[in-house]
XYZ file of C-alpha atoms in Angstrom:
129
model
C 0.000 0.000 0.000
C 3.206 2.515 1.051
C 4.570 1.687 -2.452
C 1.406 2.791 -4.641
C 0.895 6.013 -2.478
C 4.413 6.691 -3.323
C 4.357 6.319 -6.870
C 1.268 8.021 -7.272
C 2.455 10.953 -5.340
C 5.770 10.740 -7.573
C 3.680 10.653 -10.696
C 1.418 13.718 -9.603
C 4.750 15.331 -8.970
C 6.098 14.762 -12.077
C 3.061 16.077 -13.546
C 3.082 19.379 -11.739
C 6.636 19.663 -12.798
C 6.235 19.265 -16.190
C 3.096 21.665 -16.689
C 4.759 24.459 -14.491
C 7.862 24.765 -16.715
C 8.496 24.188 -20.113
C 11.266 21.806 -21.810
C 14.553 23.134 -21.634
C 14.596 23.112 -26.186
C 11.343 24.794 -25.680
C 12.536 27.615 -23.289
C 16.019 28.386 -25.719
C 13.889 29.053 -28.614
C 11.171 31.271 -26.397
C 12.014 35.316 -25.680
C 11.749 36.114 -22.321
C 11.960 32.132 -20.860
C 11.917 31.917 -17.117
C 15.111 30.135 -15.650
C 14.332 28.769 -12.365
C 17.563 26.426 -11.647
C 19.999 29.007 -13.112
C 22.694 26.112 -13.833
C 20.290 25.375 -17.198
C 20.912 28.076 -18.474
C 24.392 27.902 -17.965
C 24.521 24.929 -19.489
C 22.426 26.497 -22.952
C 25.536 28.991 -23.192
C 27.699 26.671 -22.640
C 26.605 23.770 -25.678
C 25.809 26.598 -27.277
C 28.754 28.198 -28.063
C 30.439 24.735 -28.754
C 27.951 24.387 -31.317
C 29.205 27.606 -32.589
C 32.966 26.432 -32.606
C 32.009 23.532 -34.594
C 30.063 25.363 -37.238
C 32.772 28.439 -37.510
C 34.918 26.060 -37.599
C 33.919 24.087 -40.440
C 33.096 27.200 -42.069
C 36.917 28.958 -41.304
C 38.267 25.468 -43.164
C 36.640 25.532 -46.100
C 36.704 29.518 -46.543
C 40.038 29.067 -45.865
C 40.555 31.648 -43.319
C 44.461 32.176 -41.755
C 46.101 33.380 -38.639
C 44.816 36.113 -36.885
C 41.996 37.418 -38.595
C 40.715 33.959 -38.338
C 41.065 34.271 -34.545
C 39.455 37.319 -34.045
C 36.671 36.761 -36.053
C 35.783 33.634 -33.767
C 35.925 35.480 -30.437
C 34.258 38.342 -31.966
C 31.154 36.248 -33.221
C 31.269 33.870 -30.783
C 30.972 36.426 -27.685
C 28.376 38.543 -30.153
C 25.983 36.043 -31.037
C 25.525 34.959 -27.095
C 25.744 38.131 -25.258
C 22.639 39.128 -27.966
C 20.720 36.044 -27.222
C 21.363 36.720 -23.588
C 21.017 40.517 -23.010
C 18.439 41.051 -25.731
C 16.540 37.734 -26.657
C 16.309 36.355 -23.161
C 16.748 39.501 -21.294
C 18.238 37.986 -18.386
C 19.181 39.434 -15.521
C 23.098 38.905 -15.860
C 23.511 39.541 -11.531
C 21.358 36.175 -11.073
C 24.311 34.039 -13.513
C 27.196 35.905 -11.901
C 27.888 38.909 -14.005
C 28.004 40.176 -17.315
C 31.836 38.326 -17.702
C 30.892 34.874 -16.012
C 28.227 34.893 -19.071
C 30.601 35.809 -21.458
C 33.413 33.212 -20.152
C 31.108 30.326 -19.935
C 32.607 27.732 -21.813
C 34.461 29.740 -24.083
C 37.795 28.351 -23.711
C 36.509 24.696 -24.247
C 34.535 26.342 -27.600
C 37.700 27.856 -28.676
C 39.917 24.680 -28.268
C 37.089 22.739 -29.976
C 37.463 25.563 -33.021
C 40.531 25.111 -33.337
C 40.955 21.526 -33.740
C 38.122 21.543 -36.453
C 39.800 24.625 -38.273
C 43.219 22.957 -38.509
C 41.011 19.415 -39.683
C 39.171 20.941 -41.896
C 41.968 23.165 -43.512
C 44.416 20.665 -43.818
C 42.319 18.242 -45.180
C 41.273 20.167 -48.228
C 44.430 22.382 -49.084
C 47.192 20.407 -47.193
C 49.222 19.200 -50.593
């Protein structure tokens, strides 16, 4: 009898859960989303922006982009696109994550390292003689 009250309770819980807050996919794509656990959306900037190292990667290889113009172009879009989607698209309250830099930072140096590797892939795969 202890068992089914449990699971029923667990179930109604569940329930509650789900209709009170959205999806996490369903909250990155919304303006405005609430964040109640704020490590989410920490985690959105973070496989966000290696999503962004991949694809400006790929993109720097094929292009073929060199040296330092290559670099700056990645930090410079790569801090753009998410301080945008955070100050302007989610309108966030940067205090709550830590600051306007621990936004910025988040996971940037793992993007960048990720970049990198699929730049120099990429690149010397197609012009390497």
């Amino acid at each position: 009898m202890a068992s089914k009250r449990t699971t029923n309770r667990s179930n109604k819980e569940e329930e509650r859960e789900g209709s009170l807050t959205p999806s996490i996919w369903k909250r990155v794509l919304t303006a405005k989303s609430s964040w109640p656990e704020k490590d989410e959306f920490l985690d959105v900037i973070y496989w966000t922006r290696q999503v962004i190292g991949i694809l400006l990667g790929i993109v720097w290889g094929i292009v073929p982009l060199k040296g330092f113009i290559g670099l700056a172009l990645f930090c410079a879009i790569n801090a753009g696109v998410l301080y945008i989607y955070f100050t302007s698209f989610q309108q966030v309250d940067e205090e709550d994550f830590g600051g306007l830099w621990e936004l910025t930072k988040e996971g940037f140096m793992s993007s960048f390292a990720l970049f990198m590797v699929v730049w120099i892939i990429i690149y010397s795969a197609l012009y390497f003689d």
